[in-house]
Coordinates of N, CA, C and O and ligand atoms in Angstrom, one line a residue:
M1 N -38.4 25.0 32.3 CA -39.4 23.4 32.5 C -39.7 23.6 33.8 O -39.5 23.3 34.8
Q2 N -41.4 23.7 33.8 CA -41.7 23.7 35.0 C -42.0 22.4 35.6 O -42.4 21.0 34.6
I3 N -41.3 22.0 37.1 CA -41.4 20.3 37.1 C -42.6 20.3 38.2 O -42.8 21.0 39.6
N4 N -43.2 19.6 37.7 CA -44.1 19.5 38.8 C -44.1 18.1 40.1 O -43.9 17.3 40.0
K5 N -43.6 18.8 41.0 CA -42.7 17.9 41.8 C -43.8 16.7 42.2 O -43.3 15.4 43.0
E6 N -45.1 16.9 42.5 CA -46.2 15.4 42.7 C -45.8 14.4 41.8 O -46.4 13.3 41.9
E7 N -45.3 14.2 41.0 CA -45.0 13.2 39.9 C -44.4 11.8 40.5 O -44.3 11.1 40.0
R8 N -43.3 13.0 41.5 CA -42.5 11.9 42.1 C -42.5 12.4 43.4 O -41.8 13.0 44.2
I9 N -42.7 11.3 44.3 CA -42.9 10.9 45.3 C -42.1 10.1 46.4 O -42.0 9.1 46.0
F10 N -41.2 10.9 46.9 CA -39.8 10.2 47.5 C -40.4 10.2 49.2 O -40.5 10.7 49.7
L11 N -40.4 8.8 49.5 CA -41.3 8.1 50.6 C -39.5 8.1 51.5 O -38.5 7.5 51.1
I12 N -39.0 8.7 52.6 CA -37.9 8.9 53.0 C -38.2 8.4 54.8 O -38.8 8.8 55.3
G13 N -37.0 7.5 55.1 CA -37.3 7.0 56.2 C -36.2 6.5 57.1 O -35.8 5.7 56.3
Y14 N -36.2 6.0 58.4 CA -35.4 4.7 58.9 C -35.9 3.2 58.2 O -36.9 3.4 58.4
M15 N -35.1 2.5 58.5 CA -35.7 1.2 58.5 C -36.7 0.9 59.2 O -36.9 1.1 60.2
G16 N -37.9 0.5 58.7 CA -38.8 -0.3 59.6 C -40.2 1.0 59.7 O -41.0 0.5 60.0
A17 N -39.6 1.9 59.0 CA -40.6 3.0 59.1 C -42.1 3.0 58.3 O -43.2 3.7 59.2
G18 N -42.3 1.6 57.4 CA -43.3 2.1 56.6 C -43.1 2.7 55.0 O -44.6 2.9 54.9
K19 N -41.8 2.4 54.8 CA -41.9 3.7 53.8 C -42.6 2.4 52.2 O -43.5 2.8 51.1
T20 N -42.4 1.4 52.6 CA -43.3 0.2 51.2 C -44.5 0.1 51.8 O -45.2 0.2 50.6
T21 N -44.9 -0.3 53.0 CA -46.0 -0.4 53.0 C -47.1 1.0 52.5 O -47.7 1.1 51.3
I22 N -46.6 2.2 53.3 CA -47.6 3.2 52.9 C -47.2 3.7 51.2 O -48.4 4.2 50.6
G23 N -45.9 3.1 50.8 CA -46.0 3.9 49.5 C -46.6 2.7 48.3 O -47.4 3.4 47.1
E24 N -46.9 1.3 49.0 CA -47.5 1.0 47.7 C -49.4 1.5 47.9 O -49.8 1.4 47.0
Q25 N -49.9 1.7 49.2 CA -50.5 2.1 49.5 C -51.1 3.7 48.7 O -52.0 3.7 48.0
L26 N -50.6 3.8 48.6 CA -50.1 5.9 48.3 C -50.2 5.6 46.5 O -51.7 6.1 45.8
A27 N -49.2 4.9 46.3 CA -49.5 4.5 44.9 C -50.3 4.3 43.9 O -51.0 4.0 42.6
E28 N -50.8 3.1 44.9 CA -52.6 2.4 44.6 C -53.5 3.6 44.6 O -54.4 4.1 43.4
R29 N -53.5 4.2 45.5 CA -54.5 5.6 45.7 C -53.9 6.7 44.1 O -55.4 7.0 43.5
L30 N -53.4 7.0 44.0 CA -52.6 8.4 43.3 C -52.8 7.8 41.6 O -52.6 8.4 40.9
E31 N -52.8 5.7 41.6 CA -52.8 5.8 40.4 C -51.0 5.8 39.7 O -51.2 6.0 38.1
Y32 N -50.3 5.5 40.8 CA -48.9 5.7 40.2 C -48.2 4.6 40.3 O -48.7 3.5 40.8
N33 N -47.5 4.7 39.7 CA -46.5 3.2 39.3 C -45.7 2.8 41.2 O -45.1 4.4 41.7
F34 N -45.6 1.9 42.0 CA -44.9 2.3 43.0 C -43.3 1.8 42.7 O -43.4 0.5 42.0
L35 N -42.3 2.2 43.0 CA -40.5 1.5 42.9 C -40.4 1.7 44.6 O -40.4 2.2 45.1
D36 N -39.6 0.8 44.1 CA -38.4 0.4 46.0 C -37.0 -0.1 45.4 O -36.9 -0.4 44.5
M37 N -36.5 1.3 45.6 CA -35.0 1.2 45.8 C -34.3 -0.2 45.8 O -34.5 -0.2 44.8
D38 N -34.4 -0.4 46.8 CA -33.9 -2.2 47.0 C -34.0 -3.0 46.2 O -33.0 -3.9 45.5
Y39 N -35.5 -2.7 45.5 CA -35.6 -3.8 44.9 C -35.0 -3.6 43.2 O -34.7 -4.9 43.1
M40 N -35.2 -2.4 43.1 CA -34.8 -2.3 41.9 C -33.2 -2.7 41.6 O -32.5 -2.7 40.9
I41 N -32.1 -2.2 43.0 CA -30.6 -3.0 42.7 C -30.6 -4.3 42.6 O -29.6 -4.5 42.0
E42 N -31.3 -4.5 43.5 CA -31.2 -6.1 43.6 C -31.4 -6.6 42.1 O -30.6 -7.5 41.8
E43 N -32.5 -6.2 40.9 CA -33.0 -7.0 40.2 C -31.8 -6.5 39.5 O -31.4 -7.4 38.0
K44 N -31.1 -5.0 39.5 CA -30.2 -4.8 38.6 C -29.0 -5.4 38.3 O -28.3 -5.8 37.1
I45 N -28.6 -6.2 39.7 CA -27.1 -6.6 39.3 C -27.2 -8.0 40.1 O -26.6 -9.1 40.3
Q46 N -28.8 -8.8 40.2 CA -29.0 -9.5 40.3 C -28.6 -10.1 41.7 O -27.5 -11.8 41.8
Q47 N -28.4 -9.4 42.7 CA -27.9 -10.1 44.3 C -28.6 -9.3 45.0 O -28.8 -8.1 45.1
S48 N -29.0 -10.2 46.6 CA -30.0 -9.2 47.1 C -29.1 -7.9 48.1 O -27.9 -8.3 47.8
V49 N -29.9 -7.2 49.1 CA -28.7 -6.2 49.2 C -28.4 -6.9 50.6 O -26.5 -6.2 50.3
S50 N -28.1 -8.3 51.0 CA -26.8 -8.7 52.3 C -26.1 -8.8 51.6 O -24.6 -8.8 52.3
Q51 N -26.0 -9.5 50.1 CA -25.1 -9.9 49.3 C -24.0 -9.0 48.5 O -22.8 -8.8 49.0
I52 N -24.8 -7.8 48.7 CA -24.1 -6.7 48.1 C -23.4 -5.9 49.6 O -21.6 -5.9 49.2
F53 N -23.7 -5.7 50.1 CA -22.7 -5.3 51.5 C -21.3 -5.9 51.9 O -21.0 -5.8 51.4
S54 N -21.9 -7.5 51.6 CA -20.9 -8.5 52.1 C -19.5 -8.6 51.1 O -18.5 -9.0 51.2
E55 N -20.2 -9.1 49.9 CA -19.4 -9.1 49.0 C -18.5 -7.9 47.9 O -17.9 -7.8 47.2
L56 N -19.6 -6.6 47.3 CA -19.0 -5.9 47.8 C -18.5 -4.5 48.8 O -18.5 -3.5 47.7
G57 N -19.5 -4.2 49.3 CA -19.0 -3.5 50.5 C -20.1 -2.4 50.2 O -20.7 -1.8 49.0
E58 N -20.6 -1.9 51.2 CA -21.1 -0.3 51.4 C -21.0 0.5 50.2 O -22.2 1.0 50.2
E59 N -20.1 0.4 50.1 CA -20.2 2.2 49.6 C -20.4 1.3 48.4 O -21.2 2.7 47.3
K60 N -20.1 0.6 48.0 CA -20.9 0.2 46.1 C -22.1 0.1 46.0 O -22.7 0.5 45.3
F61 N -23.0 -0.3 47.6 CA -24.2 0.2 47.9 C -24.4 1.0 47.4 O -25.4 1.8 47.1
R62 N -24.1 2.4 48.1 CA -24.1 3.5 47.9 C -24.0 4.0 46.7 O -25.2 4.9 46.3
Q63 N -23.3 3.6 46.0 CA -22.9 4.0 44.1 C -24.4 3.2 43.5 O -24.5 4.3 42.3
L64 N -24.2 2.4 44.1 CA -26.1 1.3 43.3 C -27.1 2.5 43.3 O -28.0 2.6 42.5
E65 N -27.3 3.2 44.8 CA -28.8 4.1 45.1 C -28.6 5.0 44.4 O -29.3 5.2 43.7
R66 N -27.2 5.8 44.4 CA -27.6 6.9 43.5 C -27.5 7.0 41.9 O -28.3 7.9 41.8
E67 N -27.3 5.5 41.7 CA -27.5 5.4 40.4 C -29.1 5.2 40.3 O -29.9 5.9 39.1
C68 N -29.5 4.9 40.9 CA -30.9 4.5 40.6 C -31.8 5.8 41.0 O -32.5 5.5 40.5
L69 N -31.6 5.9 41.8 CA -32.0 7.2 42.1 C -31.6 8.6 40.2 O -33.1 9.2 40.4
E70 N -30.6 8.7 40.1 CA -30.7 9.1 38.6 C -31.7 8.8 37.6 O -32.4 9.4 37.0
K71 N -31.9 7.5 37.7 CA -32.8 7.1 36.4 C -34.1 7.3 37.0 O -34.8 7.2 36.5
I72 N -34.5 7.3 38.8 CA -36.0 7.3 39.2 C -36.3 9.1 38.9 O -37.5 9.1 38.6
A73 N -34.9 9.8 38.7 CA -35.3 11.3 38.1 C -36.1 11.4 36.6 O -36.4 12.2 36.7
T74 N -35.9 10.5 36.0 CA -36.2 10.4 35.0 C -37.8 9.8 34.8 O -38.4 10.2 33.6
E75 N -38.2 9.2 35.4 CA -39.5 8.7 35.7 C -41.1 9.6 35.4 O -40.4 10.5 36.8
R76 N -42.3 9.1 35.5 CA -42.7 10.3 35.7 C -44.1 9.3 36.9 O -44.2 8.3 35.9
N77 N -45.0 9.5 37.4 CA -46.0 9.3 38.3 C -45.7 8.1 39.2 O -45.6 7.2 39.0
V78 N -44.3 8.6 39.6 CA -44.0 7.7 40.9 C -43.7 7.2 41.9 O -43.8 8.5 42.8
V79 N -44.8 6.7 42.9 CA -44.5 6.7 44.3 C -42.8 6.0 45.0 O -42.7 4.7 43.9
V80 N -41.8 6.4 45.4 CA -40.9 5.7 45.6 C -40.6 5.0 47.0 O -40.5 6.3 48.1
A81 N -40.3 4.1 47.7 CA -39.4 3.8 49.1 C -38.2 3.8 49.0 O -37.6 3.1 48.0
T82 N -37.5 4.5 49.6 CA -36.1 4.7 49.6 C -35.4 4.0 49.7 O -36.4 3.7 51.3
G83 N -34.0 3.8 49.8 CA -33.6 2.5 51.6 C -33.4 3.9 52.2 O -33.4 5.1 52.1
G84 N -33.1 3.7 53.7 CA -33.1 4.2 54.7 C -31.9 5.2 54.5 O -32.0 5.8 55.4
G85 N -31.3 4.8 53.9 CA -29.6 5.4 53.9 C -29.5 6.2 52.7 O -28.5 7.5 53.0
A86 N -30.6 6.3 52.0 CA -30.5 7.3 50.8 C -30.3 8.5 50.7 O -29.1 9.2 50.2
P87 N -31.1 9.0 51.4 CA -30.8 10.5 51.6 C -29.6 11.0 52.7 O -29.4 12.3 52.2
C88 N -28.9 10.1 52.9 CA -27.5 10.4 54.0 C -26.4 10.8 52.8 O -25.3 10.5 53.6
F89 N -26.3 10.2 52.2 CA -24.7 10.1 50.9 C -25.0 10.8 49.9 O -25.9 11.1 49.4
Y90 N -23.9 11.1 49.2 CA -23.6 12.4 48.4 C -24.9 13.3 48.4 O -25.0 14.0 49.2
D91 N -25.3 13.9 47.1 CA -26.4 15.3 47.3 C -27.4 14.0 46.7 O -29.0 15.5 46.9
N92 N -27.9 13.3 47.5 CA -29.2 12.9 47.4 C -30.4 13.3 47.6 O -31.4 13.7 46.9
M93 N -30.4 14.0 48.8 CA -31.5 15.1 49.7 C -31.9 15.7 48.6 O -32.7 16.3 48.2
E94 N -31.0 16.7 48.0 CA -31.0 17.9 47.1 C -31.4 17.4 46.3 O -32.7 18.0 45.4
Q95 N -31.3 15.9 45.1 CA -31.8 15.9 44.1 C -32.9 15.2 44.1 O -34.1 15.6 43.1
M96 N -33.4 14.3 45.3 CA -35.0 14.1 45.1 C -36.0 15.4 45.6 O -36.9 15.7 45.4
N97 N -34.7 16.5 46.4 CA -35.7 17.5 46.7 C -36.1 18.2 45.2 O -37.1 19.0 44.9
A98 N -35.0 18.1 44.1 CA -35.2 19.2 43.0 C -36.5 18.8 42.1 O -36.7 18.8 41.1
C99 N -36.0 17.1 42.2 CA -36.9 16.5 41.1 C -38.2 15.9 42.1 O -39.5 15.2 41.3
G100 N -38.9 16.1 42.9 CA -40.0 15.5 43.5 C -40.3 15.8 45.0 O -40.2 17.7 45.5
L101 N -41.8 15.6 46.1 CA -42.0 15.7 46.6 C -41.2 14.5 47.6 O -41.5 13.7 47.8
T102 N -40.5 14.8 49.2 CA -39.9 14.4 49.5 C -40.5 14.2 51.1 O -41.6 15.5 51.8
V103 N -41.0 13.0 51.0 CA -41.9 12.9 52.6 C -40.8 11.8 53.5 O -40.7 11.0 53.4
Y104 N -40.7 12.3 54.8 CA -39.9 11.7 56.3 C -41.0 11.4 56.8 O -41.9 12.0 57.4
L105 N -41.0 9.8 57.0 CA -42.0 8.8 57.6 C -41.1 8.9 59.3 O -40.0 8.0 59.4
N106 N -41.6 10.0 60.0 CA -40.8 10.4 61.2 C -41.5 9.5 62.5 O -42.3 9.7 63.1
L107 N -40.8 8.4 63.0 CA -40.8 7.5 64.0 C -39.7 7.4 65.2 O -38.4 7.5 64.5
S108 N -40.2 7.7 66.7 CA -38.9 7.6 67.4 C -38.4 5.9 67.4 O -38.5 5.1 67.3
P109 N -37.3 6.1 68.2 CA -36.4 5.1 67.8 C -37.2 3.8 68.7 O -37.3 2.3 68.3
E110 N -38.2 3.9 69.7 CA -39.2 2.9 70.1 C -40.1 2.3 69.3 O -39.8 1.1 69.7
E111 N -40.3 3.3 68.4 CA -41.3 2.6 67.5 C -40.8 1.6 66.5 O -41.0 0.8 66.1
L112 N -39.8 2.2 66.3 CA -38.7 1.4 65.3 C -38.3 0.3 65.9 O -38.5 -0.9 64.7
Q113 N -37.9 0.1 67.3 CA -37.3 -1.0 67.4 C -38.6 -1.8 67.1 O -38.5 -3.3 67.4
E114 N -39.8 -1.6 68.2 CA -40.7 -2.4 67.9 C -41.2 -3.0 66.6 O -41.3 -4.1 66.5
R115 N -41.5 -2.0 65.8 CA -41.5 -3.0 64.6 C -40.4 -3.6 64.1 O -41.0 -4.4 63.4
L116 N -39.2 -3.1 64.0 CA -38.3 -4.0 63.4 C -38.3 -5.0 63.9 O -37.6 -6.1 63.7
E117 N -38.4 -5.6 65.0 CA -38.4 -6.7 65.4 C -39.2 -7.6 65.3 O -39.1 -9.2 65.8
L118 N -40.2 -6.9 64.9 CA -41.0 -8.1 64.2 C -40.8 -8.4 62.7 O -41.7 -8.9 62.0
S119 N -40.1 -7.9 62.4 CA -39.7 -7.6 60.9 C -38.2 -8.7 60.1 O -37.7 -8.9 60.7
H120 N -38.2 -8.2 59.0 CA -37.2 -9.3 58.8 C -35.9 -8.5 58.7 O -35.2 -7.9 57.3
K121 N -35.4 -8.9 59.3 CA -33.9 -8.1 60.1 C -33.1 -8.4 59.4 O -32.1 -8.0 59.1
N122 N -32.8 -9.4 59.3 CA -31.6 -10.5 58.4 C -31.9 -10.0 57.1 O -30.3 -10.0 56.6
K123 N -32.8 -9.1 56.7 CA -32.5 -9.0 55.3 C -32.1 -7.4 55.5 O -31.5 -7.1 53.9
R124 N -31.6 -7.1 56.5 CA -30.7 -5.9 56.6 C -29.5 -6.0 57.2 O -29.5 -5.8 58.8
P125 N -28.4 -5.4 56.5 CA -27.6 -6.2 57.0 C -26.7 -5.2 58.0 O -26.3 -5.7 59.0
L126 N -27.3 -4.0 58.1 CA -26.6 -3.0 59.1 C -27.3 -3.2 60.7 O -27.2 -3.3 61.9
L127 N -28.8 -4.3 60.7 CA -29.4 -4.8 61.6 C -29.4 -6.3 62.2 O -29.9 -6.2 63.3
A128 N -28.7 -7.0 61.1 CA -28.6 -8.3 61.5 C -27.7 -8.6 63.0 O -27.2 -8.1 63.1
Q129 N -28.8 -9.4 63.8 CA -27.6 -9.8 65.0 C -28.2 -8.9 65.9 O -28.0 -9.6 66.9
R130 N -28.7 -7.8 65.8 CA -28.9 -7.0 67.1 C -30.3 -7.3 67.2 O -31.5 -7.4 66.8
Q131 N -30.7 -7.1 68.7 CA -32.1 -6.9 69.0 C -32.1 -6.5 71.0 O -31.1 -5.9 71.1
G132 N -33.1 -6.5 71.1 CA -33.2 -6.1 72.5 C -32.7 -4.3 72.8 O -32.6 -3.5 71.7
E133 N -32.2 -4.8 73.7 CA -31.2 -2.7 74.3 C -30.1 -2.3 72.9 O -30.2 -1.5 73.1
E134 N -29.9 -3.4 72.4 CA -28.8 -3.1 71.5 C -29.4 -2.8 70.2 O -28.4 -1.8 69.7
L135 N -30.2 -3.2 70.0 CA -31.0 -2.8 68.5 C -31.4 -1.2 69.0 O -31.2 -0.3 68.2
L136 N -32.2 -1.1 69.8 CA -32.3 0.0 70.8 C -31.5 1.3 70.5 O -31.5 2.4 69.7
N137 N -30.5 1.0 71.2 CA -29.3 1.7 71.0 C -28.4 2.1 69.3 O -28.5 3.3 69.7
F138 N -28.4 0.8 68.7 CA -27.9 1.1 67.9 C -29.1 2.2 66.6 O -28.5 3.3 66.4
I139 N -30.2 2.0 67.3 CA -31.3 2.8 66.1 C -31.1 4.6 66.5 O -31.5 5.0 66.4
R140 N -30.9 4.4 68.4 CA -30.8 5.8 68.7 C -29.7 6.6 68.0 O -29.6 7.4 67.8
K141 N -28.7 5.7 68.0 CA -27.1 6.4 67.7 C -27.4 7.0 65.7 O -27.3 8.0 65.5
N142 N -27.7 5.8 65.3 CA -27.4 5.9 63.5 C -28.8 6.9 63.2 O -28.3 7.7 62.5
L143 N -30.1 7.3 64.1 CA -31.4 8.2 63.8 C -30.8 9.4 63.9 O -30.9 10.1 63.3
S144 N -30.1 9.7 65.0 CA -29.5 11.1 65.5 C -28.4 11.3 64.0 O -28.6 13.1 63.9
E145 N -27.8 10.6 63.6 CA -27.0 10.9 62.9 C -27.7 11.4 61.5 O -27.4 11.9 60.3
R146 N -29.0 10.6 61.4 CA -29.3 11.2 59.8 C -30.4 11.9 59.9 O -31.0 12.5 58.9
E147 N -31.1 12.2 61.2 CA -32.4 13.3 61.2 C -32.2 14.7 60.4 O -32.6 14.9 59.7
P148 N -30.5 15.1 60.5 CA -30.7 16.2 59.6 C -30.9 15.8 58.2 O -30.9 17.3 57.5
F149 N -30.4 15.0 57.6 CA -31.0 14.7 56.7 C -32.2 14.9 56.3 O -32.6 15.0 55.1
Y150 N -32.7 13.6 57.0 CA -34.2 13.5 56.9 C -35.3 14.5 56.7 O -35.9 14.6 56.3
R151 N -34.4 15.3 57.6 CA -35.5 17.1 58.0 C -35.3 18.0 56.9 O -36.0 18.8 56.7
K152 N -34.5 17.6 55.8 CA -34.4 18.5 54.6 C -35.8 18.3 53.9 O -36.2 18.8 53.0
A153 N -37.0 17.0 54.4 CA -38.2 16.9 53.6 C -38.7 17.6 53.2 O -38.9 18.5 54.7
A154 N -39.9 17.8 52.7 CA -40.1 18.9 52.1 C -41.7 18.5 53.3 O -42.4 19.6 53.6
L155 N -42.1 17.5 53.3 CA -43.0 17.2 54.5 C -43.0 15.9 55.7 O -42.0 15.2 55.3
V156 N -43.2 16.2 56.8 CA -42.7 15.2 57.8 C -44.1 14.8 58.4 O -45.1 15.7 58.6
V157 N -43.9 13.8 58.5 CA -45.8 13.0 59.3 C -45.3 11.6 59.8 O -43.8 11.8 59.9
S158 N -46.1 11.5 60.8 CA -45.8 10.5 61.6 C -47.4 10.0 62.3 O -48.3 10.2 62.2
G159 N -47.0 9.3 63.0 CA -47.8 8.5 63.9 C -48.3 6.8 63.1 O -47.1 6.1 62.8
T160 N -49.3 6.2 63.1 CA -49.3 4.6 62.5 C -49.3 5.0 61.3 O -49.6 6.1 60.2
D161 N -49.2 3.8 60.3 CA -49.1 4.1 58.8 C -50.2 4.8 58.6 O -50.7 5.6 57.5
E162 N -51.8 4.2 58.6 CA -52.8 4.9 58.0 C -53.1 6.4 58.5 O -52.8 7.1 57.9
E163 N -52.4 7.0 59.9 CA -52.5 8.4 60.0 C -51.2 8.7 59.3 O -51.5 10.1 58.4
M164 N -50.4 8.7 58.7 CA -49.3 9.1 57.8 C -49.8 9.0 56.2 O -49.6 10.1 55.8
F165 N -50.2 7.9 56.5 CA -51.2 8.2 54.7 C -52.1 8.7 54.6 O -52.1 9.8 53.7
Q166 N -52.9 8.9 55.2 CA -53.9 10.3 55.5 C -53.1 11.8 55.6 O -53.7 12.7 55.0
Q167 N -51.9 12.0 56.3 CA -51.4 12.8 56.6 C -50.6 13.4 54.8 O -50.8 14.6 54.5
I168 N -50.3 12.6 54.1 CA -50.0 12.9 52.8 C -51.0 13.1 51.8 O -50.4 13.9 51.1
L169 N -51.7 12.6 52.0 CA -53.5 12.6 51.4 C -53.4 13.9 51.4 O -54.2 14.7 50.4
S170 N -53.7 14.7 52.8 CA -55.0 16.1 53.0 C -53.2 17.0 52.7 O -53.6 17.7 52.0
F171 N -52.2 16.8 52.7 CA -50.9 17.7 52.0 C -51.1 17.8 50.7 O -51.3 18.6 49.9
L172 N -51.3 16.6 49.9 CA -51.3 16.4 48.5 C -52.7 17.1 48.0 O -52.7 18.1 46.6
S173 N -53.5 17.1 48.7 CA -55.2 17.6 48.4 C -55.2 19.5 48.4 O -55.4 19.8 47.8
S174 N -54.5 19.3 50.1 CA -54.0 21.2 49.3 C -53.0 21.6 48.8 O -53.0 22.8 48.9
H175 N -52.4 21.0 48.1 CA -51.1 21.3 46.7 C -51.8 20.7 45.8 O -50.5 21.4 44.9
S176 N -53.3 20.6 45.1 CA -52.9 20.4 43.7 C -54.3 20.9 43.5 O -54.9 22.5 43.9
Ligands
S3P1 C1 -30.8 0.2 54.6 C2 -32.1 0.5 55.1 C3 -32.3 -0.5 53.6 C4 -30.9 -0.9 52.7 C5 -29.9 -1.6 53.4 C6 -29.3 0.1 54.2 C7 -29.9 1.6 55.8 O1 -33.7 -0.2 53.0 O2 -31.3 0.2 51.8 O3 -30.1 -2.2 54.4 O4 -29.0 2.3 55.8 O5 -30.6 2.3 56.2 P1 -35.1 -0.3 54.0 O6 -35.0 1.4 55.0 O7 -36.3 -0.1 53.0 O8 -34.6 -1.4 54.9

């Protein structure tokens, strides 16, 4: 069976990179469904991501993420905002590359810090309580560990949300 990889578009990248914002915009433009992995997991077990981390532990969260990806692999015409850590566990990156188009939203630690200071950091257990220089240093270190996974994406985009959105659209139009 020929897989049309563009039936599933996975937006990957660090927390705060714009996966949800750009994902919603892209889904609307392509007339695809928008899926947010964190939201799917929360709905499934009726607990927030923060509760899952504190009550069940990160390992359990990563298992739930994996199960969620397996479910998404059976969906069609979807744009997926993945959790920032999802590409870095199990062979999730290989799985996403096998069944869809992966797009890395590549922002610098400084850009991410600026965006994250303004966002709901407390919803993100790995970042809660961190700010300023401490937040920036954490992002630098954590991002450098994650980059090798993110870099396996089929497409890498950067810039403002609008620029990244346009880069994705132009890739899709040149590959259709
Ligand atoms: C995480 C990112 C979060 C969420 C969880 C862990 C991570 O998703 O899955 O807090 O490990 O980077 P967002 O990238 O949507 O914030």
